[in-house]
Amino acid sequence: QAIVGSLVMMVVSAMSGFIPFGSLVLGAPLVLGYSIWALKIVREDDFKVDHIFDGFKNFGNSLATYLLRILLILLWTLLFIIPGIIKGLAYSQAMFILADEPEIGPMDALKKSEAMMNGNKTKATLIAIDRMEKGQGELSAIQEVERDFAMQVVSIISFDHVLEYLQETGYEQPQIDAMVQYRKDFGA
């Protein structure tokens, strides 16, 4: 049922995108419903695929929480990109909180989410490639993020790993030379 529920959620979400403002208006109760459904699975409660639509029972609250979350993240992003990302992580549990406490208001759900994620945001911070570029000072950009925001950033692969692999596999030398020059010019 978990796979079927995920497929139903994907199909309904995709279909709502064809309606003007559909994904915005229908997205909120669908995300809440998906949160309710996911919590039932994790807690090994009796769950059915139709629990995905339970978010519509709390339509107004889910929509207000959803829109407020988007607005706050957007405003934080205007400061710089990183604060927006951090607030996005901080507010990421709001719908799960609303699933557990349907009577809670949107701002309270966001505040509880932020409190819950305090000290836990770094568990969700992962980047695909560390380009090893200079930040504003002598540290790399990632080292500055780690220092300035007291968070660990983990990369799946680094620029040096990619370069080493390309050199070992005999990749075209002009591209390798360009990468080496890029590293000299912009690398930390």
PDB file of C-alpha atoms in Angstrom:
ATOM      1  CA  GLN A   1       0.000   0.000   0.000  1.00  0.00           C
ATOM      2  CA  ALA A   2       2.927   2.355   0.619  1.00  0.00           C
ATOM      3  CA  ILE A   3       3.977   2.203  -3.034  1.00  0.00           C
ATOM      4  CA  VAL A   4       0.402   2.567  -4.274  1.00  0.00           C
ATOM      5  CA  GLY A   5      -0.109   5.570  -1.981  1.00  0.00           C
ATOM      6  CA  SER A   6       3.032   7.247  -3.269  1.00  0.00           C
ATOM      7  CA  LEU A   7       1.925   6.661  -6.852  1.00  0.00           C
ATOM      8  CA  VAL A   8      -1.539   8.070  -6.111  1.00  0.00           C
ATOM      9  CA  MET A   9       0.070  11.147  -4.537  1.00  0.00           C
ATOM     10  CA  MET A  10       2.310  11.663  -7.580  1.00  0.00           C
ATOM     11  CA  VAL A  11      -0.568  11.307 -10.038  1.00  0.00           C
ATOM     12  CA  VAL A  12      -2.907  13.629  -8.125  1.00  0.00           C
ATOM     13  CA  SER A  13      -0.127  16.206  -7.672  1.00  0.00           C
ATOM     14  CA  ALA A  14       0.702  16.070 -11.368  1.00  0.00           C
ATOM     15  CA  MET A  15      -2.952  16.433 -12.352  1.00  0.00           C
ATOM     16  CA  SER A  16      -3.413  19.426 -10.043  1.00  0.00           C
ATOM     17  CA  GLY A  17      -0.654  21.192 -11.980  1.00  0.00           C
ATOM     18  CA  PHE A  18      -2.929  21.385 -15.033  1.00  0.00           C
ATOM     19  CA  ILE A  19      -5.478  23.486 -13.128  1.00  0.00           C
ATOM     20  CA  PRO A  20      -4.616  27.201 -12.799  1.00  0.00           C
ATOM     21  CA  PHE A  21      -3.319  27.639  -9.230  1.00  0.00           C
ATOM     22  CA  GLY A  22      -4.245  23.980  -8.722  1.00  0.00           C
ATOM     23  CA  SER A  23      -0.896  22.905  -7.369  1.00  0.00           C
ATOM     24  CA  LEU A  24      -0.898  25.870  -4.986  1.00  0.00           C
ATOM     25  CA  VAL A  25      -4.445  25.391  -3.680  1.00  0.00           C
ATOM     26  CA  LEU A  26      -4.568  21.590  -3.809  1.00  0.00           C
ATOM     27  CA  GLY A  27      -0.917  21.142  -2.858  1.00  0.00           C
ATOM     28  CA  ALA A  28      -1.448  22.182   0.757  1.00  0.00           C
ATOM     29  CA  PRO A  29      -4.094  19.603   1.708  1.00  0.00           C
ATOM     30  CA  LEU A  30      -2.281  16.961  -0.344  1.00  0.00           C
ATOM     31  CA  VAL A  31       0.987  17.586   1.502  1.00  0.00           C
ATOM     32  CA  LEU A  32      -0.876  17.470   4.815  1.00  0.00           C
ATOM     33  CA  GLY A  33      -2.637  14.273   3.765  1.00  0.00           C
ATOM     34  CA  TYR A  34       0.642  12.731   2.686  1.00  0.00           C
ATOM     35  CA  SER A  35       2.125  13.708   6.061  1.00  0.00           C
ATOM     36  CA  ILE A  36      -0.800  12.062   7.899  1.00  0.00           C
ATOM     37  CA  TRP A  37      -0.426   8.959   5.755  1.00  0.00           C
ATOM     38  CA  ALA A  38       3.379   8.813   6.219  1.00  0.00           C
ATOM     39  CA  LEU A  39       3.053   9.133   9.995  1.00  0.00           C
ATOM     40  CA  LYS A  40       0.552   6.264  10.033  1.00  0.00           C
ATOM     41  CA  ILE A  41       3.026   4.077   8.131  1.00  0.00           C
ATOM     42  CA  VAL A  42       5.963   4.982  10.373  1.00  0.00           C
ATOM     43  CA  ARG A  43       3.909   4.437  13.517  1.00  0.00           C
ATOM     44  CA  GLU A  44       2.557   1.185  12.093  1.00  0.00           C
ATOM     45  CA  ASP A  45      -1.016   2.418  12.494  1.00  0.00           C
ATOM     46  CA  ASP A  46      -3.767   1.141  10.243  1.00  0.00           C
ATOM     47  CA  PHE A  47      -3.240   3.068   7.025  1.00  0.00           C
ATOM     48  CA  LYS A  48      -5.102   3.142   3.773  1.00  0.00           C
ATOM     49  CA  VAL A  49      -4.380   4.931   0.531  1.00  0.00           C
ATOM     50  CA  ASP A  50      -7.375   7.225   1.034  1.00  0.00           C
ATOM     51  CA  HIS A  51      -5.633   8.750   4.091  1.00  0.00           C
ATOM     52  CA  ILE A  52      -3.714  10.829   1.541  1.00  0.00           C
ATOM     53  CA  PHE A  53      -6.893  12.872   1.103  1.00  0.00           C
ATOM     54  CA  ASP A  54      -7.385  13.457   4.872  1.00  0.00           C
ATOM     55  CA  GLY A  55      -5.639  16.819   4.492  1.00  0.00           C
ATOM     56  CA  PHE A  56      -8.812  18.167   2.878  1.00  0.00           C
ATOM     57  CA  LYS A  57     -10.543  17.791   6.270  1.00  0.00           C
ATOM     58  CA  ASN A  58      -8.306  20.620   7.484  1.00  0.00           C
ATOM     59  CA  PHE A  59      -8.180  22.564   4.225  1.00  0.00           C
ATOM     60  CA  GLY A  60      -8.057  26.117   5.588  1.00  0.00           C
ATOM     61  CA  ASN A  61      -5.367  25.429   8.142  1.00  0.00           C
ATOM     62  CA  SER A  62      -3.252  23.427   5.708  1.00  0.00           C
ATOM     63  CA  LEU A  63      -3.501  26.138   3.040  1.00  0.00           C
ATOM     64  CA  ALA A  64      -2.622  28.924   5.496  1.00  0.00           C
ATOM     65  CA  THR A  65       0.382  26.949   6.827  1.00  0.00           C
ATOM     66  CA  TYR A  66       1.541  26.094   3.311  1.00  0.00           C
ATOM     67  CA  LEU A  67       1.295  29.686   2.043  1.00  0.00           C
ATOM     68  CA  LEU A  68       2.863  31.171   5.181  1.00  0.00           C
ATOM     69  CA  ARG A  69       5.761  28.723   4.931  1.00  0.00           C
ATOM     70  CA  ILE A  70       6.351  29.680   1.282  1.00  0.00           C
ATOM     71  CA  LEU A  71       6.141  33.403   2.099  1.00  0.00           C
ATOM     72  CA  LEU A  72       8.569  33.207   5.035  1.00  0.00           C
ATOM     73  CA  ILE A  73      11.090  31.128   3.097  1.00  0.00           C
ATOM     74  CA  LEU A  74      10.852  33.574   0.194  1.00  0.00           C
ATOM     75  CA  LEU A  75      11.459  36.529   2.504  1.00  0.00           C
ATOM     76  CA  TRP A  76      14.451  34.809   4.138  1.00  0.00           C
ATOM     77  CA  THR A  77      15.804  33.967   0.685  1.00  0.00           C
ATOM     78  CA  LEU A  78      15.743  37.649  -0.239  1.00  0.00           C
ATOM     79  CA  LEU A  79      18.407  38.264   2.431  1.00  0.00           C
ATOM     80  CA  PHE A  80      20.685  35.749   0.705  1.00  0.00           C
ATOM     81  CA  ILE A  81      20.134  32.241  -0.547  1.00  0.00           C
ATOM     82  CA  ILE A  82      21.564  30.388   2.477  1.00  0.00           C
ATOM     83  CA  PRO A  83      19.176  31.878   5.107  1.00  0.00           C
ATOM     84  CA  GLY A  84      16.269  30.800   2.885  1.00  0.00           C
ATOM     85  CA  ILE A  85      17.618  27.258   2.714  1.00  0.00           C
ATOM     86  CA  ILE A  86      18.114  27.169   6.474  1.00  0.00           C
ATOM     87  CA  LYS A  87      14.567  28.425   7.107  1.00  0.00           C
ATOM     88  CA  GLY A  88      13.232  25.930   4.567  1.00  0.00           C
ATOM     89  CA  LEU A  89      14.814  23.179   6.650  1.00  0.00           C
ATOM     90  CA  ALA A  90      13.582  24.777   9.872  1.00  0.00           C
ATOM     91  CA  TYR A  91       9.976  24.849   8.630  1.00  0.00           C
ATOM     92  CA  SER A  92      10.131  21.416   6.967  1.00  0.00           C
ATOM     93  CA  GLN A  93       8.196  19.615   9.715  1.00  0.00           C
ATOM     94  CA  ALA A  94       5.227  22.017   9.875  1.00  0.00           C
ATOM     95  CA  MET A  95       2.825  19.736   8.011  1.00  0.00           C
ATOM     96  CA  PHE A  96       3.788  16.733  10.145  1.00  0.00           C
ATOM     97  CA  ILE A  97       3.073  18.834  13.244  1.00  0.00           C
ATOM     98  CA  LEU A  98      -0.255  19.880  11.728  1.00  0.00           C
ATOM     99  CA  ALA A  99      -0.983  16.200  11.039  1.00  0.00           C
ATOM    100  CA  ASP A 100      -0.497  15.427  14.743  1.00  0.00           C
ATOM    101  CA  GLU A 101      -2.196  18.585  16.032  1.00  0.00           C
ATOM    102  CA  PRO A 102      -4.897  19.597  13.511  1.00  0.00           C
ATOM    103  CA  GLU A 103      -6.185  22.394  15.751  1.00  0.00           C
ATOM    104  CA  ILE A 104      -2.830  24.226  15.897  1.00  0.00           C
ATOM    105  CA  GLY A 105      -2.508  27.488  13.974  1.00  0.00           C
ATOM    106  CA  PRO A 106      -0.138  27.989  11.025  1.00  0.00           C
ATOM    107  CA  MET A 107       2.362  30.186  12.873  1.00  0.00           C
ATOM    108  CA  ASP A 108       2.439  27.804  15.836  1.00  0.00           C
ATOM    109  CA  ALA A 109       3.086  24.852  13.511  1.00  0.00           C
ATOM    110  CA  LEU A 110       5.989  26.726  11.926  1.00  0.00           C
ATOM    111  CA  LYS A 111       7.402  27.721  15.328  1.00  0.00           C
ATOM    112  CA  LYS A 112       7.171  24.130  16.587  1.00  0.00           C
ATOM    113  CA  SER A 113       8.854  22.913  13.416  1.00  0.00           C
ATOM    114  CA  GLU A 114      11.640  25.427  13.876  1.00  0.00           C
ATOM    115  CA  ALA A 115      12.111  24.349  17.503  1.00  0.00           C
ATOM    116  CA  MET A 116      12.102  20.683  16.472  1.00  0.00           C
ATOM    117  CA  MET A 117      14.716  21.283  13.782  1.00  0.00           C
ATOM    118  CA  ASN A 118      16.925  23.439  16.012  1.00  0.00           C
ATOM    119  CA  GLY A 119      20.210  21.557  16.115  1.00  0.00           C
ATOM    120  CA  ASN A 120      18.969  19.018  13.581  1.00  0.00           C
ATOM    121  CA  LYS A 121      19.168  20.983  10.329  1.00  0.00           C
ATOM    122  CA  THR A 122      22.663  19.744   9.584  1.00  0.00           C
ATOM    123  CA  LYS A 123      21.367  16.210   9.357  1.00  0.00           C
ATOM    124  CA  ALA A 124      19.643  17.297   6.152  1.00  0.00           C
ATOM    125  CA  THR A 125      22.481  19.338   4.596  1.00  0.00           C
ATOM    126  CA  LEU A 126      24.064  17.484   1.711  1.00  0.00           C
ATOM    127  CA  ILE A 127      25.429  18.789  -1.561  1.00  0.00           C
ATOM    128  CA  ALA A 128      26.214  16.795  -4.665  1.00  0.00           C
ATOM    129  CA  ILE A 129      29.637  18.248  -5.482  1.00  0.00           C
ATOM    130  CA  ASP A 130      32.053  20.396  -3.529  1.00  0.00           C
ATOM    131  CA  ARG A 131      33.526  22.642  -6.219  1.00  0.00           C
ATOM    132  CA  MET A 132      36.165  23.717  -3.674  1.00  0.00           C
ATOM    133  CA  GLU A 133      35.841  27.376  -4.616  1.00  0.00           C
ATOM    134  CA  LYS A 134      37.098  30.316  -2.606  1.00  0.00           C
ATOM    135  CA  GLY A 135      34.621  32.041  -0.381  1.00  0.00           C
ATOM    136  CA  GLN A 136      34.836  35.732   0.400  1.00  0.00           C
ATOM    137  CA  GLY A 137      38.108  35.239   2.307  1.00  0.00           C
ATOM    138  CA  GLU A 138      40.758  32.539   2.324  1.00  0.00           C
ATOM    139  CA  LEU A 139      38.369  29.771   3.350  1.00  0.00           C
ATOM    140  CA  SER A 140      36.387  27.788   0.813  1.00  0.00           C
ATOM    141  CA  ALA A 141      32.756  28.756   0.324  1.00  0.00           C
ATOM    142  CA  ILE A 142      31.658  25.586   2.135  1.00  0.00           C
ATOM    143  CA  GLN A 143      34.009  26.239   5.047  1.00  0.00           C
ATOM    144  CA  GLU A 144      32.500  29.718   5.370  1.00  0.00           C
ATOM    145  CA  VAL A 145      28.978  28.277   5.446  1.00  0.00           C
ATOM    146  CA  GLU A 146      30.060  25.792   8.114  1.00  0.00           C
ATOM    147  CA  ARG A 147      31.655  28.569  10.177  1.00  0.00           C
ATOM    148  CA  ASP A 148      28.989  31.240   9.700  1.00  0.00           C
ATOM    149  CA  PHE A 149      25.956  29.006  10.183  1.00  0.00           C
ATOM    150  CA  ALA A 150      27.440  26.449  12.602  1.00  0.00           C
ATOM    151  CA  MET A 151      26.450  23.573  10.371  1.00  0.00           C
ATOM    152  CA  GLN A 152      28.257  20.699   8.757  1.00  0.00           C
ATOM    153  CA  VAL A 153      28.109  20.464   4.972  1.00  0.00           C
ATOM    154  CA  VAL A 154      28.741  17.064   3.432  1.00  0.00           C
ATOM    155  CA  SER A 155      29.441  16.570  -0.256  1.00  0.00           C
ATOM    156  CA  ILE A 156      28.986  13.369  -2.198  1.00  0.00           C
ATOM    157  CA  ILE A 157      32.039  14.094  -4.328  1.00  0.00           C
ATOM    158  CA  SER A 158      34.602  16.879  -4.629  1.00  0.00           C
ATOM    159  CA  PHE A 159      36.088  18.733  -7.564  1.00  0.00           C
ATOM    160  CA  ASP A 160      39.418  16.988  -6.916  1.00  0.00           C
ATOM    161  CA  HIS A 161      37.757  13.553  -7.070  1.00  0.00           C
ATOM    162  CA  VAL A 162      36.168  14.382 -10.421  1.00  0.00           C
ATOM    163  CA  LEU A 163      39.467  15.728 -11.771  1.00  0.00           C
ATOM    164  CA  GLU A 164      41.395  12.679 -10.561  1.00  0.00           C
ATOM    165  CA  TYR A 165      38.860  10.328 -12.151  1.00  0.00           C
ATOM    166  CA  LEU A 166      39.011  12.152 -15.484  1.00  0.00           C
ATOM    167  CA  GLN A 167      42.818  12.042 -15.453  1.00  0.00           C
ATOM    168  CA  GLU A 168      42.864   8.309 -14.643  1.00  0.00           C
ATOM    169  CA  THR A 169      40.374   7.443 -17.392  1.00  0.00           C
ATOM    170  CA  GLY A 170      42.253   9.404 -20.056  1.00  0.00           C
ATOM    171  CA  TYR A 171      39.629  12.078 -20.593  1.00  0.00           C
ATOM    172  CA  GLU A 172      40.417  14.756 -23.187  1.00  0.00           C
ATOM    173  CA  GLN A 173      43.434  16.772 -22.056  1.00  0.00           C
ATOM    174  CA  PRO A 174      42.109  20.247 -23.070  1.00  0.00           C
ATOM    175  CA  GLN A 175      39.135  19.828 -20.723  1.00  0.00           C
ATOM    176  CA  ILE A 176      41.372  18.575 -17.919  1.00  0.00           C
ATOM    177  CA  ASP A 177      43.707  21.549 -18.449  1.00  0.00           C
ATOM    178  CA  ALA A 178      40.720  23.921 -18.297  1.00  0.00           C
ATOM    179  CA  MET A 179      39.598  22.336 -15.018  1.00  0.00           C
ATOM    180  CA  VAL A 180      43.108  22.626 -13.543  1.00  0.00           C
ATOM    181  CA  GLN A 181      43.202  26.294 -14.538  1.00  0.00           C
ATOM    182  CA  TYR A 182      39.748  26.859 -13.023  1.00  0.00           C
ATOM    183  CA  ARG A 183      40.987  25.291  -9.773  1.00  0.00           C
ATOM    184  CA  LYS A 184      44.023  27.615  -9.777  1.00  0.00           C
ATOM    185  CA  ASP A 185      41.903  30.701 -10.459  1.00  0.00           C
ATOM    186  CA  PHE A 186      38.948  30.047  -8.151  1.00  0.00           C
ATOM    187  CA  GLY A 187      39.914  27.199  -5.834  1.00  0.00           C
ATOM    188  CA  ALA A 188      40.419  27.564  -2.107  1.00  0.00           C
TER     189      ALA A 188
END
